[in-house]
Amino acid sequence: MNDFNNNNGSSPLSLEERLAQAEFPKRHATNLLTEFALNTCSILRVEGSDGGYKFVIQLSSGQLVETVLIRHIRNNGHVRYTVCVSSQVGCAKKCSFCATGTMGLKAQLTSGEILEQSIADDDMPSTTETARSRFRVKPNGVIRNVVFMGMGEPMDNYDEVHESLRGLTHQYLFQLNAKHITVSTVGASARKIRLLADEAPQVNLALSLHSAIQESRELLIPSANANPMKSLGESLDYHSTKSGRGAMIEYLLIDKVNDSDAEWTHLRSFVKNGTNTKIYSNIRRCL
Ligand code: SF4
């Protein structure tokens, strides 16, 4: 495997050289070079806190998305970050608990725009030196994980998301281990969950469930009517079989909405009936 920054010990490869070696299908390589290498995104604002940074990013169209860097302090004191990327401007899903859902769908991000959220290296303007120096993905760098939990439903922009997964894991680009990448979905399309299992089985799947009772689930996630619990469970089992790992279930506990005993009983039964599915309770989406 060629080194990411230094090809056979000589001068560092440029992004264009890396892309040229990446053997993307011609159409995608052209798209990536056009959309990614030009650094079409710029950071408008950075908000920092103990938990990390939130970036407001302007796309070339002028539309805005948010990217979040989540800070983890390991037992040895080393700091690592997870990047939470957006895949759409706005979202068509209209989940009742989500601010992005009130915007409607404004635009699909290209694979290049998704990747730019994960690189933002020295070429990218940043409002603070500290943020710039930390906001980069590279082998053995401080960013180890990428999660698709920002604005948008990744499955509604499947082709571009899939292409960005190839870029994130490619040996000439980000070289991320696929097991350090998570795609989160509200589960409205069984077909897309199966497709992800077929095309990117090493990438983690997170299901934003929030209720295992179909009627309650549809109140929180109206699009859930397209994929009832039985079909959803079957698609998760398919993913689990293909990937060899269970999906992560995200469940945002909302007082007097989805915290009853009946909800717990249904959730437990849904998980128990599945193959190798784990619950990490009360995990929130980033945005
Ligand atoms: S929770 Fe996700 S799928 Fe639902 S409206 Fe928000 S961004 Fe869209």
Coordinates of C-alpha atoms and ligand atoms in Angstrom, one line a residue:
M1 CA 0.0 0.0 0.0
N2 CA 1.3 3.4 -0.9
D3 CA 1.8 5.9 1.9
F4 CA -1.0 8.6 2.1
N5 CA 1.4 11.5 2.4
N6 CA 4.5 10.3 0.9
N7 CA 4.7 8.1 -2.2
N8 CA 7.9 5.9 -2.0
G9 CA 9.6 8.3 0.4
S10 CA 9.8 11.3 -2.0
S11 CA 7.7 14.4 -2.0
P12 CA 4.1 14.4 -0.7
L13 CA 1.4 13.5 -3.2
S14 CA -1.0 16.3 -4.1
L15 CA -4.7 15.6 -3.7
E16 CA -5.0 15.5 -7.5
E17 CA -2.3 12.9 -7.7
R18 CA -4.0 10.8 -5.0
L19 CA -7.3 11.0 -6.8
A20 CA -5.6 10.1 -10.1
Q21 CA -4.2 7.0 -8.4
A22 CA -7.4 6.1 -6.7
E23 CA -8.9 4.4 -9.7
F24 CA -12.4 5.8 -9.3
P25 CA -14.7 5.2 -12.3
K26 CA -14.0 8.1 -14.7
R27 CA -17.3 9.8 -14.0
H28 CA -16.7 9.8 -10.2
A29 CA -13.0 10.8 -10.5
T30 CA -14.0 13.8 -12.6
N31 CA -16.8 14.7 -10.1
L32 CA -14.4 14.5 -7.2
L33 CA -11.7 16.5 -8.9
T34 CA -14.2 19.2 -9.9
E35 CA -16.1 19.3 -6.7
F36 CA -13.5 18.4 -4.1
A37 CA -10.1 19.6 -5.2
L38 CA -11.4 23.0 -5.9
N39 CA -12.3 23.4 -2.2
T40 CA -15.8 24.6 -3.0
C41 CA -16.7 24.8 0.7
S42 CA -15.7 27.5 3.2
I43 CA -16.1 27.7 6.9
L44 CA -18.3 30.6 7.9
R45 CA -18.4 30.2 11.6
V46 CA -16.8 27.9 14.3
E47 CA -18.4 27.5 17.7
G48 CA -16.2 25.7 20.2
S49 CA -16.9 24.0 23.6
D50 CA -15.5 21.3 25.8
G51 CA -17.3 18.7 23.8
G52 CA -15.8 19.8 20.4
Y53 CA -16.5 22.2 17.6
K54 CA -19.5 23.1 15.4
F55 CA -18.7 24.4 12.0
V56 CA -21.2 26.3 9.8
I57 CA -20.1 25.5 6.3
Q58 CA -21.1 27.4 3.1
L59 CA -21.3 25.4 -0.1
S60 CA -20.5 26.8 -3.5
S61 CA -24.2 27.3 -4.0
G62 CA -24.3 29.6 -1.0
Q63 CA -26.3 27.1 1.0
L64 CA -25.3 26.2 4.5
V65 CA -24.7 22.9 6.3
E66 CA -23.3 22.1 9.7
T67 CA -20.4 19.8 10.6
V68 CA -19.7 18.8 14.1
L69 CA -16.4 17.6 15.6
I70 CA -17.0 15.6 18.8
R71 CA -14.1 15.3 21.2
H72 CA -13.2 12.1 23.0
I73 CA -10.5 12.0 25.7
R74 CA -9.0 8.5 25.8
N75 CA -7.8 6.8 29.0
N76 CA -4.2 7.7 28.1
G77 CA -5.2 11.3 27.9
H78 CA -4.9 11.5 24.1
V79 CA -7.7 13.5 22.4
R80 CA -9.5 12.0 19.4
Y81 CA -12.3 13.4 17.3
T82 CA -15.4 12.1 15.5
V83 CA -16.6 14.1 12.5
C84 CA -20.4 14.3 12.2
V85 CA -21.0 15.1 8.5
S86 CA -24.1 16.4 6.7
S87 CA -25.4 14.6 3.5
Q88 CA -28.2 17.0 2.5
V89 CA -29.1 20.6 2.8
G90 CA -32.3 20.3 4.9
C91 CA -34.3 17.1 4.8
A92 CA -37.5 15.8 3.4
K93 CA -38.3 13.4 6.2
K94 CA -39.9 16.0 8.6
C95 CA -39.2 14.1 11.8
S96 CA -41.1 15.9 14.6
F97 CA -38.1 16.3 16.9
C98 CA -35.6 17.6 14.4
A99 CA -35.0 21.2 13.4
T100 CA -33.5 20.2 10.0
G101 CA -36.8 18.5 9.2
T102 CA -38.7 21.8 9.3
M103 CA -36.5 23.1 6.4
G104 CA -37.7 20.6 3.8
L105 CA -35.1 19.3 1.3
K106 CA -33.1 22.1 -0.2
A107 CA -30.3 20.3 -2.0
Q108 CA -28.3 17.0 -2.1
L109 CA -24.6 17.3 -1.2
T110 CA -22.2 15.8 -3.7
S111 CA -19.7 13.2 -2.6
G112 CA -17.0 15.9 -2.9
E113 CA -18.9 18.2 -0.5
I114 CA -19.3 15.4 1.9
L115 CA -15.6 14.6 1.8
E116 CA -14.7 18.2 2.2
Q117 CA -16.4 18.2 5.6
S118 CA -13.9 15.5 6.6
I119 CA -10.7 17.1 5.3
A120 CA -10.7 20.8 5.7
D121 CA -7.0 20.7 5.7
D122 CA -4.5 23.5 5.4
D123 CA -6.0 24.7 2.1
M124 CA -9.3 25.4 3.8
P125 CA -9.9 28.7 5.4
S126 CA -10.8 28.6 9.0
T127 CA -11.6 31.2 11.6
T128 CA -9.2 29.8 14.2
E129 CA -5.8 28.3 14.0
T130 CA -6.7 25.8 16.6
A131 CA -9.7 24.6 14.8
R132 CA -7.8 24.3 11.5
S133 CA -5.0 22.3 13.0
R134 CA -7.4 19.8 14.5
F135 CA -9.9 19.6 11.7
R136 CA -8.3 17.0 9.4
V137 CA -8.6 13.4 8.7
K138 CA -5.4 11.5 8.0
P139 CA -3.9 8.1 9.0
N140 CA -2.9 8.2 12.7
G141 CA -4.4 11.7 12.9
V142 CA -6.6 13.0 15.6
I143 CA -9.8 12.2 13.6
R144 CA -10.6 8.5 13.7
N145 CA -14.3 8.3 13.1
V146 CA -16.8 9.7 10.6
V147 CA -20.6 9.5 11.3
F148 CA -23.3 10.4 8.9
M149 CA -25.6 12.0 11.5
G150 CA -25.6 15.6 10.5
M151 CA -28.2 17.3 8.3
G152 CA -30.2 15.0 6.0
E153 CA -31.1 11.4 5.6
P154 CA -28.1 9.7 4.0
M155 CA -30.2 7.0 2.4
D156 CA -32.1 9.7 0.4
N157 CA -28.7 10.7 -1.2
Y158 CA -27.5 7.2 -1.4
D159 CA -25.3 7.4 -4.5
E160 CA -23.3 10.4 -3.3
V161 CA -23.0 9.0 0.2
H162 CA -21.8 5.7 -1.1
E163 CA -19.2 7.5 -3.3
S164 CA -18.0 9.4 -0.3
L165 CA -17.6 6.2 1.7
R166 CA -15.3 4.9 -1.1
G167 CA -13.3 8.1 -0.8
L168 CA -13.1 7.9 3.0
T169 CA -11.8 4.3 2.9
H170 CA -9.7 4.5 -0.2
Q171 CA -6.0 3.8 0.2
Y172 CA -5.0 6.9 -1.7
L173 CA -7.4 9.3 0.0
F174 CA -8.5 9.2 3.7
Q175 CA -7.5 5.6 4.5
L176 CA -10.1 5.4 7.2
N177 CA -11.0 1.9 8.4
A178 CA -14.7 1.3 7.3
K179 CA -15.4 0.1 10.9
H180 CA -14.8 3.7 12.0
I181 CA -17.6 5.0 9.8
T182 CA -21.3 5.0 10.7
V183 CA -24.2 5.7 8.5
S184 CA -27.4 6.7 10.4
T185 CA -30.9 6.3 9.0
V186 CA -34.4 6.7 10.2
G187 CA -35.1 3.4 8.4
A188 CA -37.7 4.5 5.9
S189 CA -36.2 2.4 3.1
A190 CA -35.6 -1.3 3.6
R191 CA -34.2 -1.5 0.1
K192 CA -31.5 1.1 0.8
I193 CA -30.5 -0.7 4.1
R194 CA -30.0 -3.9 2.1
L195 CA -28.1 -2.0 -0.6
L196 CA -25.7 -0.6 2.0
A197 CA -25.2 -4.1 3.4
D198 CA -24.4 -5.4 0.0
E199 CA -22.1 -2.5 -1.1
A200 CA -20.5 -1.4 2.1
P201 CA -20.8 -4.2 4.7
Q202 CA -17.9 -3.1 6.8
V203 CA -19.5 0.3 7.4
N204 CA -21.5 0.5 10.6
L205 CA -25.3 1.1 10.5
A206 CA -27.2 3.1 13.0
L207 CA -31.0 3.1 13.1
S208 CA -32.7 6.2 14.4
L209 CA -35.7 4.3 15.8
H210 CA -37.2 6.3 18.7
S211 CA -40.2 4.0 19.0
A212 CA -40.7 0.3 18.3
I213 CA -44.5 0.8 18.2
Q214 CA -45.4 1.5 14.6
E215 CA -48.1 4.1 15.3
S216 CA -45.8 6.1 17.8
R217 CA -42.9 5.7 15.4
E218 CA -44.9 7.3 12.6
L219 CA -45.8 10.2 14.8
L220 CA -42.1 10.9 15.4
I221 CA -40.9 9.9 11.9
P222 CA -43.8 10.2 9.4
S223 CA -41.8 8.5 6.6
A224 CA -41.6 5.4 8.7
N225 CA -45.0 4.4 7.2
A226 CA -43.0 3.3 4.1
N227 CA -41.2 0.6 6.1
P228 CA -43.2 -1.0 9.0
M229 CA -41.5 -2.7 11.9
K230 CA -41.6 -6.2 10.4
S231 CA -39.9 -5.1 7.2
L232 CA -37.5 -2.9 9.1
G233 CA -36.5 -5.8 11.3
E234 CA -36.0 -8.0 8.3
S235 CA -33.7 -5.5 6.6
L236 CA -31.7 -5.1 9.8
D237 CA -31.3 -8.8 10.0
Y238 CA -30.1 -8.8 6.4
H239 CA -27.6 -6.2 7.3
S240 CA -26.4 -8.0 10.3
T241 CA -26.0 -11.2 8.4
K242 CA -24.0 -9.5 5.6
S243 CA -21.8 -7.4 8.0
G244 CA -21.4 -9.8 10.8
R245 CA -22.3 -7.0 13.2
G246 CA -25.5 -5.6 14.7
A247 CA -26.9 -2.2 14.0
M248 CA -26.8 0.5 16.7
I249 CA -30.3 1.6 17.8
E250 CA -30.6 5.3 18.5
Y251 CA -33.5 6.1 20.9
L252 CA -34.1 9.7 21.9
L253 CA -36.2 9.5 25.1
I254 CA -38.9 12.1 25.1
D255 CA -40.9 12.6 28.3
K256 CA -44.4 11.1 28.0
V257 CA -44.0 10.4 24.3
N258 CA -41.9 7.3 24.0
D259 CA -40.9 6.4 27.6
S260 CA -43.8 4.2 28.6
D261 CA -43.6 0.6 29.8
A262 CA -45.3 -0.5 26.6
E263 CA -42.6 1.3 24.5
W264 CA -39.9 -0.5 26.5
T265 CA -41.6 -3.9 26.0
H266 CA -41.9 -3.4 22.2
L267 CA -38.3 -2.1 22.0
R268 CA -37.0 -5.1 23.9
S269 CA -39.0 -7.5 21.8
F270 CA -37.8 -5.9 18.6
V271 CA -34.2 -6.1 19.6
K272 CA -34.5 -9.7 21.0
N273 CA -36.2 -10.9 17.8
G274 CA -33.4 -9.5 15.7
T275 CA -30.0 -11.0 14.9
N276 CA -27.2 -9.4 16.9
T277 CA -28.7 -6.0 17.4
K278 CA -27.4 -3.9 20.3
I279 CA -29.0 -1.0 22.2
Y280 CA -27.1 2.1 23.1
S281 CA -29.9 3.9 24.8
N282 CA -30.6 7.7 24.7
I283 CA -28.0 8.4 22.0
R284 CA -28.9 11.7 20.2
R285 CA -28.3 12.6 16.7
C286 CA -25.9 15.5 16.3
L287 CA -28.2 18.1 14.8
Ligands
SF4_1 S1 -33.8 13.3 12.1 FE1 -32.7 13.0 10.2 S2 -34.1 12.1 8.7 FE2 -35.3 13.1 10.4 S3 -35.7 15.2 9.6 FE3 -33.9 15.2 10.9 S4 -32.2 15.0 9.4 FE4 -34.1 14.3 8.4

